[in-house]
CSV table of C-alpha atoms and ligand atoms in Angstrom, one decimal:
chain,number,residue,atom,x,y,z
U,1,MET,CA,136.3,102.1,172.5
U,2,SER,CA,137.9,104.9,174.6
U,3,GLU,CA,140.4,104.7,177.4
U,4,GLN,CA,141.2,101.1,176.8
U,5,HIS,CA,145.0,101.1,176.3
U,6,ASP,CA,147.6,101.0,179.0
U,7,PHE,CA,150.4,102.6,177.1
U,8,GLY,CA,150.8,105.0,174.2
U,9,LEU,CA,153.8,105.5,171.9
U,10,VAL,CA,154.4,108.4,169.5
U,11,GLY,CA,156.9,107.8,166.6
U,12,LEU,CA,156.5,104.5,164.9
U,13,GLY,CA,159.9,104.3,163.2
U,14,VAL,CA,161.9,101.1,163.8
U,15,MET,CA,162.7,102.0,167.4
U,16,GLY,CA,159.2,103.0,168.2
U,17,ARG,CA,157.5,100.1,166.5
U,18,ASN,CA,159.8,97.7,168.2
U,19,PHE,CA,159.4,99.2,171.6
U,20,ILE,CA,155.6,99.3,171.5
U,21,LEU,CA,155.5,95.6,170.3
U,22,ASN,CA,157.8,94.7,173.1
U,23,VAL,CA,155.5,96.4,175.6
U,24,ALA,CA,152.4,94.7,174.0
U,25,ASP,CA,154.2,91.3,174.1
U,26,HIS,CA,154.3,91.7,177.9
U,27,GLY,CA,150.5,92.0,178.1
U,28,PHE,CA,150.1,95.8,178.1
U,29,SER,CA,147.5,97.0,175.7
U,30,SER,CA,149.2,99.7,173.6
U,31,MET,CA,148.3,102.4,171.1
U,32,GLY,CA,150.7,104.0,168.6
U,33,LEU,CA,150.6,107.4,166.9
U,34,ASP,CA,152.5,108.5,163.8
U,35,THR,CA,151.7,111.0,161.0
U,36,ASP,CA,152.8,108.4,158.5
U,37,ASP,CA,150.0,106.0,157.5
U,38,GLU,CA,152.3,103.4,156.3
U,39,LYS,CA,154.0,103.2,159.7
U,40,VAL,CA,150.7,102.8,161.4
U,41,SER,CA,149.8,100.0,159.0
U,42,ALA,CA,153.1,98.3,159.6
U,43,LEU,CA,152.5,98.3,163.3
U,44,LYS,CA,149.1,96.8,163.0
U,45,GLU,CA,150.3,94.2,160.7
U,46,GLU,CA,153.3,93.2,162.8
U,47,GLY,CA,151.2,93.4,166.0
U,48,SER,CA,148.3,91.4,164.8
U,49,GLN,CA,148.8,88.8,167.5
U,50,VAL,CA,149.0,91.3,170.4
U,51,ARG,CA,146.8,94.0,171.8
U,52,VAL,CA,148.2,96.9,169.8
U,53,ASP,CA,146.5,99.5,167.7
U,54,GLY,CA,147.6,102.6,165.8
U,55,THR,CA,146.3,105.9,164.4
U,56,THR,CA,147.5,109.0,162.6
U,57,ASP,CA,145.1,111.2,164.6
U,58,ALA,CA,146.4,112.7,167.9
U,59,ALA,CA,142.9,113.2,169.4
U,60,THR,CA,141.9,109.5,168.7
U,61,PHE,CA,145.2,108.4,170.1
U,62,VAL,CA,144.9,110.3,173.4
U,63,LYS,CA,141.3,109.3,173.9
U,64,ALA,CA,142.2,105.7,173.5
U,65,LEU,CA,144.5,105.7,176.6
U,66,LYS,CA,143.7,105.0,180.2
U,67,THR,CA,144.3,107.9,182.6
U,68,PRO,CA,146.7,109.0,183.8
U,69,ARG,CA,147.9,108.6,180.3
U,70,LYS,CA,151.3,107.2,179.8
U,71,ILE,CA,152.7,108.4,176.5
U,72,MET,CA,156.2,107.7,175.4
U,73,LEU,CA,157.8,109.6,172.5
U,74,LEU,CA,160.4,108.0,170.3
U,75,VAL,CA,161.0,110.8,167.8
U,76,PRO,CA,164.2,112.4,166.8
U,77,ALA,CA,165.7,114.7,169.5
U,78,GLY,CA,165.2,118.5,169.1
U,79,LYS,CA,162.3,120.3,167.5
U,80,PRO,CA,160.3,117.1,166.8
U,81,VAL,CA,159.9,116.5,170.5
U,82,ASP,CA,158.5,120.0,171.1
U,83,ALA,CA,156.2,119.7,168.1
U,84,VAL,CA,154.8,116.4,169.3
U,85,ILE,CA,154.2,117.8,172.8
U,86,ASP,CA,152.3,120.7,171.3
U,87,THR,CA,150.2,118.4,169.2
U,88,LEU,CA,149.3,116.3,172.2
U,89,LEU,CA,148.7,119.0,174.7
U,90,PRO,CA,145.2,120.2,173.8
U,91,HIS,CA,143.9,116.7,174.3
U,92,LEU,CA,145.6,115.8,177.5
U,93,ASN,CA,144.4,116.1,181.1
U,94,LYS,CA,146.2,117.1,184.3
U,95,GLY,CA,148.3,114.3,185.7
U,96,ASP,CA,149.0,112.7,182.3
U,97,ILE,CA,152.6,111.6,181.7
U,98,ILE,CA,154.8,112.2,178.7
U,99,ILE,CA,158.0,110.2,178.6
U,100,ASP,CA,160.7,111.3,176.1
U,101,GLY,CA,162.6,108.1,175.1
U,102,GLY,CA,164.9,109.8,172.6
U,103,ASN,CA,168.4,111.0,172.9
U,104,SER,CA,167.3,114.5,174.0
U,105,PHE,CA,169.8,117.1,175.3
U,106,PHE,CA,169.4,117.2,179.0
U,107,GLU,CA,168.9,121.0,179.2
U,108,ASP,CA,165.9,120.6,176.8
U,109,THR,CA,164.4,118.1,179.1
U,110,GLU,CA,164.7,120.5,182.0
U,111,ARG,CA,162.9,123.2,180.0
U,112,ARG,CA,160.2,120.7,179.0
U,113,ILE,CA,159.7,119.6,182.6
U,114,SER,CA,159.0,123.2,183.6
U,115,TYR,CA,156.8,123.8,180.6
U,116,LEU,CA,154.5,120.8,181.3
U,117,GLU,CA,154.6,121.2,185.0
U,118,GLU,CA,153.0,124.6,184.6
U,119,LYS,CA,150.2,122.9,182.8
U,120,GLY,CA,149.8,120.2,185.5
U,121,MET,CA,151.3,117.5,183.4
U,122,ASN,CA,154.3,115.2,184.1
U,123,PHE,CA,157.2,115.0,181.7
U,124,PHE,CA,160.3,112.9,182.1
U,125,GLY,CA,163.2,111.8,180.0
U,126,ALA,CA,164.1,108.1,179.8
U,127,GLY,CA,167.2,107.1,177.9
U,128,VAL,CA,166.6,103.9,176.0
U,129,SER,CA,169.6,102.0,174.8
U,130,GLY,CA,170.0,98.8,172.8
U,131,GLY,CA,169.3,99.8,169.2
U,132,ALA,CA,166.4,98.3,167.2
U,133,LYS,CA,166.9,94.8,168.5
U,134,GLY,CA,167.1,96.0,172.1
U,135,ALA,CA,163.9,97.9,171.7
U,136,ARG,CA,162.2,94.8,170.5
U,137,ARG,CA,163.7,92.2,172.9
U,138,GLY,CA,164.7,94.2,175.9
U,139,PRO,CA,166.6,97.5,176.1
U,140,SER,CA,168.3,99.1,179.1
U,141,ILE,CA,166.1,102.1,180.2
U,142,MET,CA,167.3,105.1,182.2
U,143,PRO,CA,164.3,107.1,183.4
U,144,GLY,CA,164.6,110.3,185.5
U,145,GLY,CA,162.4,113.1,186.6
U,146,SER,CA,159.4,112.8,188.8
U,147,GLU,CA,159.6,109.6,190.8
U,148,ALA,CA,155.9,109.7,191.4
U,149,ALA,CA,155.2,109.8,187.7
U,150,TYR,CA,157.7,107.0,187.1
U,151,GLU,CA,155.8,104.8,189.5
U,152,HIS,CA,153.0,104.7,186.9
U,153,VAL,CA,155.2,103.3,184.2
U,154,LYS,CA,157.5,101.2,186.3
U,155,THR,CA,155.8,97.9,185.8
U,156,ILE,CA,155.6,98.4,182.0
U,157,PHE,CA,159.3,99.4,181.8
U,158,GLU,CA,160.4,96.6,184.1
U,159,ALA,CA,158.6,94.1,181.9
U,160,ALA,CA,159.9,95.5,178.6
U,161,SER,CA,163.5,95.9,179.7
U,162,ALA,CA,166.4,93.4,179.4
U,163,LYS,CA,167.0,91.2,182.4
U,164,VAL,CA,170.3,90.2,184.0
U,165,ASN,CA,170.1,87.4,186.5
U,166,GLY,CA,166.3,88.1,186.5
U,167,GLU,CA,166.9,91.7,187.5
U,168,PRO,CA,165.4,94.3,185.1
U,169,CYS,CA,167.8,96.7,183.3
U,170,VAL,CA,165.8,99.7,184.3
U,171,ALA,CA,165.7,101.8,187.4
U,172,TYR,CA,164.8,105.3,188.5
U,173,MET,CA,167.9,107.4,187.9
U,174,GLY,CA,167.2,110.6,189.7
U,175,ARG,CA,165.6,114.1,189.6
U,176,GLY,CA,165.1,116.4,186.6
U,177,SER,CA,166.9,115.5,183.5
U,178,ALA,CA,168.9,112.6,185.2
U,179,GLY,CA,167.6,110.0,182.7
U,180,ASN,CA,168.8,111.9,179.6
U,181,TYR,CA,172.1,112.8,181.3
U,182,VAL,CA,172.9,109.2,182.2
U,183,LYS,CA,172.0,108.2,178.7
U,184,MET,CA,174.2,110.9,177.2
U,185,VAL,CA,177.2,109.7,179.3
U,186,HIS,CA,176.4,106.1,178.3
U,187,ASN,CA,176.8,107.3,174.7
U,188,GLY,CA,180.0,109.1,175.5
U,189,ILE,CA,181.4,105.9,176.8
U,190,GLU,CA,180.0,104.1,173.8
U,191,TYR,CA,182.0,106.5,171.5
U,192,GLY,CA,185.1,105.8,173.6
U,193,LEU,CA,184.8,102.0,173.5
U,194,MET,CA,184.1,102.0,169.7
U,195,GLN,CA,187.1,104.2,169.1
U,196,LEU,CA,189.4,102.0,171.1
U,197,ILE,CA,188.2,98.8,169.3
U,198,SER,CA,188.8,100.5,166.0
U,199,GLU,CA,192.4,101.4,167.0
U,200,ILE,CA,193.1,97.9,168.2
U,201,TYR,CA,191.8,96.7,164.8
U,202,ASP,CA,194.2,99.1,163.1
U,203,VAL,CA,197.2,98.0,165.1
U,204,ALA,CA,196.3,94.3,164.6
U,205,LYS,CA,195.7,94.7,160.9
U,206,LYS,CA,198.1,97.3,159.6
U,207,GLY,CA,200.7,96.6,162.3
U,208,ALA,CA,200.6,92.9,163.1
U,209,GLY,CA,199.2,91.7,159.7
U,210,TYR,CA,196.0,90.1,161.0
U,211,THR,CA,193.5,89.1,158.3
U,212,ASN,CA,189.8,89.9,158.8
U,213,GLU,CA,189.2,86.2,159.3
U,214,LYS,CA,191.8,86.1,162.1
U,215,LEU,CA,190.3,89.3,163.6
U,216,ALA,CA,186.9,87.7,163.6
U,217,SER,CA,188.2,84.7,165.6
U,218,LEU,CA,190.3,87.0,167.8
U,219,PHE,CA,187.3,89.2,168.8
U,220,ASP,CA,185.2,86.1,169.2
U,221,THR,CA,187.7,84.6,171.6
U,222,TRP,CA,188.0,88.0,173.5
U,223,ASN,CA,184.3,88.1,173.9
U,224,LYS,CA,184.5,85.0,176.0
U,225,GLY,CA,187.1,86.6,178.4
U,226,THR,CA,187.6,89.8,180.3
U,227,LEU,CA,186.5,91.8,177.3
U,228,GLN,CA,183.1,90.1,177.1
U,229,SER,CA,180.8,92.8,175.8
U,230,PHE,CA,178.2,93.6,173.1
U,231,LEU,CA,180.6,95.8,171.1
U,232,VAL,CA,183.3,93.2,171.0
U,233,GLU,CA,180.7,90.5,170.1
U,234,ILE,CA,179.4,92.5,167.1
U,235,THR,CA,182.9,93.4,166.0
U,236,ALA,CA,183.6,89.7,165.6
U,237,GLU,CA,180.5,89.4,163.5
U,238,ILE,CA,181.4,92.4,161.4
U,239,PHE,CA,184.8,90.9,160.4
U,240,ALA,CA,183.2,87.7,159.3
U,241,LYS,CA,180.6,89.4,157.1
U,242,LYS,CA,180.8,89.2,153.3
U,243,ASP,CA,179.5,92.0,151.0
U,244,GLU,CA,176.6,90.9,149.0
U,245,LEU,CA,177.5,93.2,146.1
U,246,THR,CA,181.1,92.2,145.6
U,247,GLY,CA,181.7,89.1,147.7
U,248,LYS,CA,184.6,91.0,149.5
U,249,ASP,CA,184.8,91.4,153.2
U,250,LEU,CA,182.1,94.0,153.9
U,251,VAL,CA,184.2,95.9,156.4
U,252,ASP,CA,186.8,96.6,153.7
U,253,VAL,CA,184.3,98.4,151.4
U,254,ILE,CA,182.8,100.6,154.1
U,255,LEU,CA,184.0,104.2,153.8
U,256,ASP,CA,186.1,105.3,156.8
U,257,LYS,CA,184.1,108.4,157.7
U,258,ALA,CA,182.2,108.0,161.0
U,259,LYS,CA,179.0,110.0,161.5
U,260,GLN,CA,177.6,111.3,164.8
U,261,LYS,CA,174.3,112.6,166.0
U,262,GLY,CA,175.7,114.6,168.9
U,263,THR,CA,175.5,112.7,172.2
U,264,GLY,CA,179.2,112.0,172.3
U,265,LYS,CA,180.0,115.6,171.6
U,266,TRP,CA,177.5,116.8,174.3
U,267,THR,CA,179.3,114.4,176.8
U,268,SER,CA,182.6,116.0,176.0
U,269,GLN,CA,181.2,119.6,176.1
U,270,ASN,CA,179.5,119.1,179.4
U,271,ALA,CA,182.5,117.4,180.9
U,272,MET,CA,184.5,120.6,180.1
U,273,ASP,CA,181.8,122.7,181.7
U,274,LEU,CA,182.0,120.5,184.8
U,275,GLY,CA,185.8,120.6,184.8
U,276,ILE,CA,185.9,116.8,184.6
U,277,PRO,CA,188.5,115.2,182.3
U,278,VAL,CA,187.2,112.6,179.9
U,279,PRO,CA,190.0,112.6,177.3
U,280,THR,CA,189.2,109.2,175.8
U,281,ILE,CA,185.7,110.3,175.0
U,282,ASP,CA,187.1,113.6,173.7
U,283,SER,CA,189.5,111.7,171.5
U,284,ALA,CA,186.7,109.6,170.1
U,285,VAL,CA,184.7,112.7,169.1
U,286,THR,CA,187.8,114.2,167.6
U,287,MET,CA,188.6,111.1,165.6
U,288,ARG,CA,185.1,111.1,164.1
U,289,GLU,CA,185.7,114.7,163.1
U,290,ILE,CA,189.1,113.8,161.6
U,291,SER,CA,187.6,110.8,159.8
U,292,SER,CA,185.1,113.1,158.0
U,293,MET,CA,188.0,115.0,156.5
U,294,LYS,CA,188.7,112.2,154.0
U,295,ASP,CA,189.9,114.3,151.1
U,296,TYR,CA,192.5,116.1,153.1
U,297,ARG,CA,193.6,112.9,154.7
U,298,VAL,CA,194.1,111.3,151.3
U,299,GLU,CA,196.1,114.3,150.2
U,300,ALA,CA,198.3,114.4,153.3
U,301,ASP,CA,198.8,110.6,153.0
U,302,LYS,CA,200.5,111.2,149.6
U,303,VAL,CA,202.7,114.0,151.0
U,304,TYR,CA,204.0,112.3,154.2
U,305,HIS,CA,205.8,109.1,154.2
U,306,THR,CA,204.3,106.9,156.8
U,307,ALA,CA,206.7,105.6,159.4
U,308,SER,CA,207.6,102.0,158.7
U,309,ILE,CA,205.9,99.3,160.8
U,310,GLY,CA,207.9,98.5,164.0
U,311,GLN,CA,209.5,95.1,164.5
U,312,ASP,CA,208.1,94.3,168.0
U,313,LYS,CA,204.6,93.4,166.9
U,314,PRO,CA,202.2,93.0,169.9
U,315,ASP,CA,200.8,89.5,170.3
U,316,ALA,CA,197.1,88.8,170.8
U,317,LYS,CA,197.2,88.7,174.6
U,318,THR,CA,199.0,92.1,174.7
U,319,LEU,CA,196.3,93.6,172.4
U,320,GLU,CA,193.6,92.1,174.5
U,321,ASN,CA,195.0,93.5,177.7
U,322,ALA,CA,195.6,96.9,176.2
U,323,LEU,CA,192.0,97.1,175.1
U,324,TYR,CA,190.8,95.9,178.5
U,325,PHE,CA,192.9,98.5,180.2
U,326,ALA,CA,191.5,101.3,178.0
U,327,PHE,CA,187.9,100.0,178.4
U,328,ILE,CA,188.3,100.3,182.2
U,329,VAL,CA,189.8,103.8,182.0
U,330,THR,CA,187.0,104.9,179.7
U,331,TYR,CA,184.3,103.7,182.1
U,332,ALA,CA,186.3,105.4,184.9
U,333,GLN,CA,186.1,108.7,183.0
U,334,GLY,CA,182.4,108.4,182.3
U,335,MET,CA,181.5,107.4,185.8
U,336,SER,CA,183.5,110.3,187.2
U,337,GLN,CA,181.6,112.6,185.0
U,338,LEU,CA,178.3,111.2,186.3
U,339,ALA,CA,179.4,111.7,189.9
U,340,ALA,CA,180.3,115.3,189.2
U,341,ALA,CA,177.1,115.9,187.3
U,342,ASP,CA,175.2,114.5,190.3
U,343,LYS,CA,176.6,117.2,192.5
U,344,GLU,CA,176.2,120.0,190.0
U,345,TYR,CA,172.6,119.2,189.0
U,346,ASN,CA,171.4,117.6,192.2
U,347,TYR,CA,170.3,114.5,190.4
U,348,ASN,CA,170.7,112.1,193.4
U,349,LEU,CA,172.2,109.4,191.2
U,350,ASN,CA,173.2,106.0,192.5
U,351,MET,CA,176.3,104.8,190.7
U,352,GLU,CA,175.8,101.2,191.6
U,353,THR,CA,172.3,101.3,190.1
U,354,ILE,CA,173.6,102.8,186.9
U,355,ALA,CA,176.3,100.1,186.5
U,356,LYS,CA,173.6,97.5,187.3
U,357,ILE,CA,171.2,98.6,184.6
U,358,TRP,CA,174.0,98.9,182.1
U,359,ARG,CA,174.9,95.2,182.5
U,360,GLY,CA,172.2,94.2,180.0
U,361,GLY,CA,170.3,95.5,177.0
U,362,CYS,CA,172.4,98.6,176.2
U,363,ILE,CA,175.2,99.1,173.7
U,364,ILE,CA,177.9,99.4,176.4
U,365,ARG,CA,176.8,96.2,178.2
U,366,ALA,CA,179.9,94.2,179.3
U,367,GLY,CA,180.9,91.7,181.8
U,368,LEU,CA,183.1,94.5,183.2
U,369,LEU,CA,180.0,96.3,184.4
U,370,GLU,CA,179.4,93.7,187.1
U,371,ASP,CA,182.9,94.5,188.5
U,372,ILE,CA,182.1,98.2,188.3
U,373,ARG,CA,178.8,97.6,190.1
U,374,LYS,CA,180.7,95.8,192.9
U,375,ALA,CA,183.2,98.6,193.2
U,376,TYR,CA,180.4,101.1,193.8
U,377,ASP,CA,178.6,98.7,196.1
U,378,ARG,CA,181.8,98.6,198.2
U,379,THR,CA,182.3,102.3,198.1
U,380,PRO,CA,179.3,104.3,197.0
U,381,ASP,CA,181.2,107.6,196.9
U,382,LEU,CA,184.2,106.2,195.1
U,383,HIS,CA,186.1,109.2,193.6
U,384,ASN,CA,187.4,107.3,190.6
U,385,LEU,CA,187.0,103.7,189.6
U,386,MET,CA,190.8,103.5,189.2
U,387,LEU,CA,191.1,103.8,193.0
U,388,ASP,CA,189.0,100.7,193.7
U,389,PRO,CA,191.3,98.0,195.1
U,390,ASP,CA,190.2,95.4,192.7
U,391,PHE,CA,190.7,97.7,189.7
U,392,VAL,CA,194.0,98.8,191.1
U,393,LYS,CA,195.1,95.2,191.0
U,394,THR,CA,193.8,94.7,187.5
U,395,LEU,CA,195.2,97.9,186.0
U,396,LYS,CA,198.6,97.2,187.6
U,397,THR,CA,198.7,93.9,185.8
U,398,ILE,CA,197.8,95.1,182.4
U,399,GLU,CA,199.1,98.7,182.1
U,400,GLY,CA,202.4,97.4,180.7
U,401,ASP,CA,200.6,95.8,177.8
U,402,ALA,CA,198.7,99.1,177.0
U,403,ARG,CA,202.1,100.8,176.9
U,404,ILE,CA,203.6,98.2,174.5
U,405,VAL,CA,200.7,98.7,172.1
U,406,VAL,CA,200.8,102.5,172.2
U,407,GLN,CA,204.6,102.5,171.8
U,408,PHE,CA,204.4,100.2,168.8
U,409,ALA,CA,201.5,102.2,167.3
U,410,VAL,CA,203.2,105.5,167.7
U,411,GLY,CA,206.5,104.1,166.4
U,412,SER,CA,204.7,102.7,163.4
U,413,GLY,CA,202.6,105.8,162.6
U,414,ILE,CA,199.3,104.2,163.4
U,415,PRO,CA,197.0,106.7,165.0
U,416,VAL,CA,195.9,105.7,168.5
U,417,ALA,CA,194.3,108.8,170.0
U,418,GLY,CA,192.0,106.9,172.2
U,419,LEU,CA,194.5,104.4,173.6
U,420,SER,CA,197.1,107.0,174.2
U,421,SER,CA,194.6,109.3,175.9
U,422,ALA,CA,193.7,106.4,178.2
U,423,ILE,CA,197.3,105.9,179.2
U,424,ALA,CA,197.9,109.7,179.5
U,425,TYR,CA,194.8,109.9,181.8
U,426,PHE,CA,196.0,107.0,183.9
U,427,ASP,CA,199.6,108.3,184.1
U,428,SER,CA,198.4,111.9,185.0
U,429,PHE,CA,196.0,110.6,187.5
U,430,ARG,CA,198.6,108.5,189.3
U,431,SER,CA,201.3,111.2,189.2
U,432,GLY,CA,201.6,112.7,192.6
U,433,ASN,CA,203.7,115.4,191.0
U,434,LEU,CA,202.8,117.0,187.7
U,435,PRO,CA,204.8,119.7,185.9
U,436,LEU,CA,201.9,122.1,186.2
U,437,ASN,CA,203.8,124.1,188.9
U,438,LEU,CA,205.6,125.5,185.8
U,439,ILE,CA,202.3,126.7,184.4
U,440,GLN,CA,201.5,128.5,187.6
U,441,ALA,CA,204.9,130.1,187.4
U,442,GLN,CA,204.3,131.2,183.8
U,443,ARG,CA,200.9,132.6,184.7
U,444,ASP,CA,202.3,134.6,187.6
U,445,HIS,CA,205.2,135.7,185.4
U,446,PHE,CA,203.1,137.1,182.5
U,447,GLY,CA,199.9,138.0,184.3
U,448,SER,CA,200.6,138.3,188.1
U,449,HIS,CA,198.0,135.5,188.5
U,450,THR,CA,199.7,134.4,191.8
U,451,TYR,CA,200.5,130.9,192.9
U,452,GLU,CA,200.4,128.7,196.0
U,453,ARG,CA,203.5,127.1,197.5
U,454,THR,CA,204.4,123.6,198.6
U,455,ASP,CA,206.0,124.7,201.8
U,456,ARG,CA,203.6,127.3,203.3
U,457,GLU,CA,200.0,128.4,203.2
U,458,GLY,CA,198.9,131.5,201.4
U,459,ILE,CA,198.8,133.2,197.9
U,460,PHE,CA,202.1,134.4,196.5
U,461,HIS,CA,203.3,136.6,193.7
U,462,THR,CA,206.9,137.2,192.5
U,463,GLU,CA,208.3,140.1,190.5
U,464,TRP,CA,210.0,137.8,187.9
Z,1,6PG,C1,172.0,103.2,172.0
Z,1,6PG,C2,172.7,104.0,171.0
Z,1,6PG,C3,171.7,104.8,170.2
Z,1,6PG,C4,172.3,105.3,168.9
Z,1,6PG,C5,173.5,106.2,169.1
Z,1,6PG,C6,174.3,106.4,167.8
Z,1,6PG,O1,172.3,103.4,173.2
Z,1,6PG,O2,171.1,102.4,171.7
Z,1,6PG,O3,173.6,104.9,171.6
Z,1,6PG,O4,171.3,105.8,171.0
Z,1,6PG,O5,172.7,104.3,168.1
Z,1,6PG,O6,172.9,107.5,169.5
Z,1,6PG,O7,174.9,107.6,168.0
Z,1,6PG,P1,175.8,108.3,166.9
Z,1,6PG,O8,174.9,108.4,165.6
Z,1,6PG,O9,176.1,109.6,167.4
Z,1,6PG,O10,177.0,107.4,166.7
């Protein structure tokens, strides 16, 4: 019974099991590997109607796959990926392909590509987004690395991915670690959007007195308009959910400390390295950090008297437009980071393709991504989404509402780090003149760092 399976998957946790069953559903005979017996049994049980098998033994697993072997890893990022590679290696042949489907750091992917290339094997990173349900019913997949190696798994990935208008939400992203990089920025945008939604929730609830019931219906309505997106859709569901233990609204009994596994922070860190501003993503990471300081927040809450809630409460339409404004600005930041990374790392990314495969399957899927796709179709080297003529029109129409919400929130003592960073980014970006001439003067004053002038060419220094 050797060499019978089309596809192998290592790591049969929820994501792995769901993804391999998804692949098998599409007619590709698949083999799973996990050190945990129970996970292997769970796969066999759930996959009894499709051509799927599983084992805890690496040699048996590898032998059961057709060559060149196509082995996808869905294991936690970091050391587990290296450990699995080393377990598989003695059993593999030249030309076999290992695909890392986890949220691996892109520099680790570069290292692994070189390591396996030296041994004649192919390795590439493929970001997979969509959570457990997406993995089972159709995720968005972001493969990068060797295009020739990707050709071997293309049909499998296209079959398993989500579809939008019949088009698969998977495409070759670019060279080297491009797949993991694009997924990292996807997650950075995800952090930004989630932070913005939580701020609008705060303004609506604490500021404008919305009940959870009203919020559920508000988000549900918004999901039918310009804000149509997976995150807005699930937010409506969350507000409507009751707690089985207490009968209360579940959202009210969930502790306000947000965890993170690192992808948002990596996005921010790398944006700094590239010199690309992504302040809304930075704010989202910062807010998760502040949220974890619960005890200090509670202490400070007792010390400071909160500002009283302002009178001019924003209405539903204003809140909707403010959120839409900040969504666009967040995508603009993430896309600009991708464009810069493309140059720095030579990925050969196609921005339109990225927007296209994000329209379905992934966590940041949104109606807005079709407009973003169109913008990059019109102008492939668009410097910033905020310069696309259609987005200019939209942003001009709704920027006032974003200001109203931020003014109200700041006046009422409601923290809106994400929303205000979006406005600050927009305002800075559209300011032909910034006060940073003064910074240059200060630098020259205390450190003779020199400055350029507005009225003539050259480098100048003044004895202040
Ligand atoms: C996705 C998600 C997925 C995961 C996040 C959660 O695209 O399917 O982004 O990858 O849910 O990594 O990240 P945090 O734990 O850092 O919030």
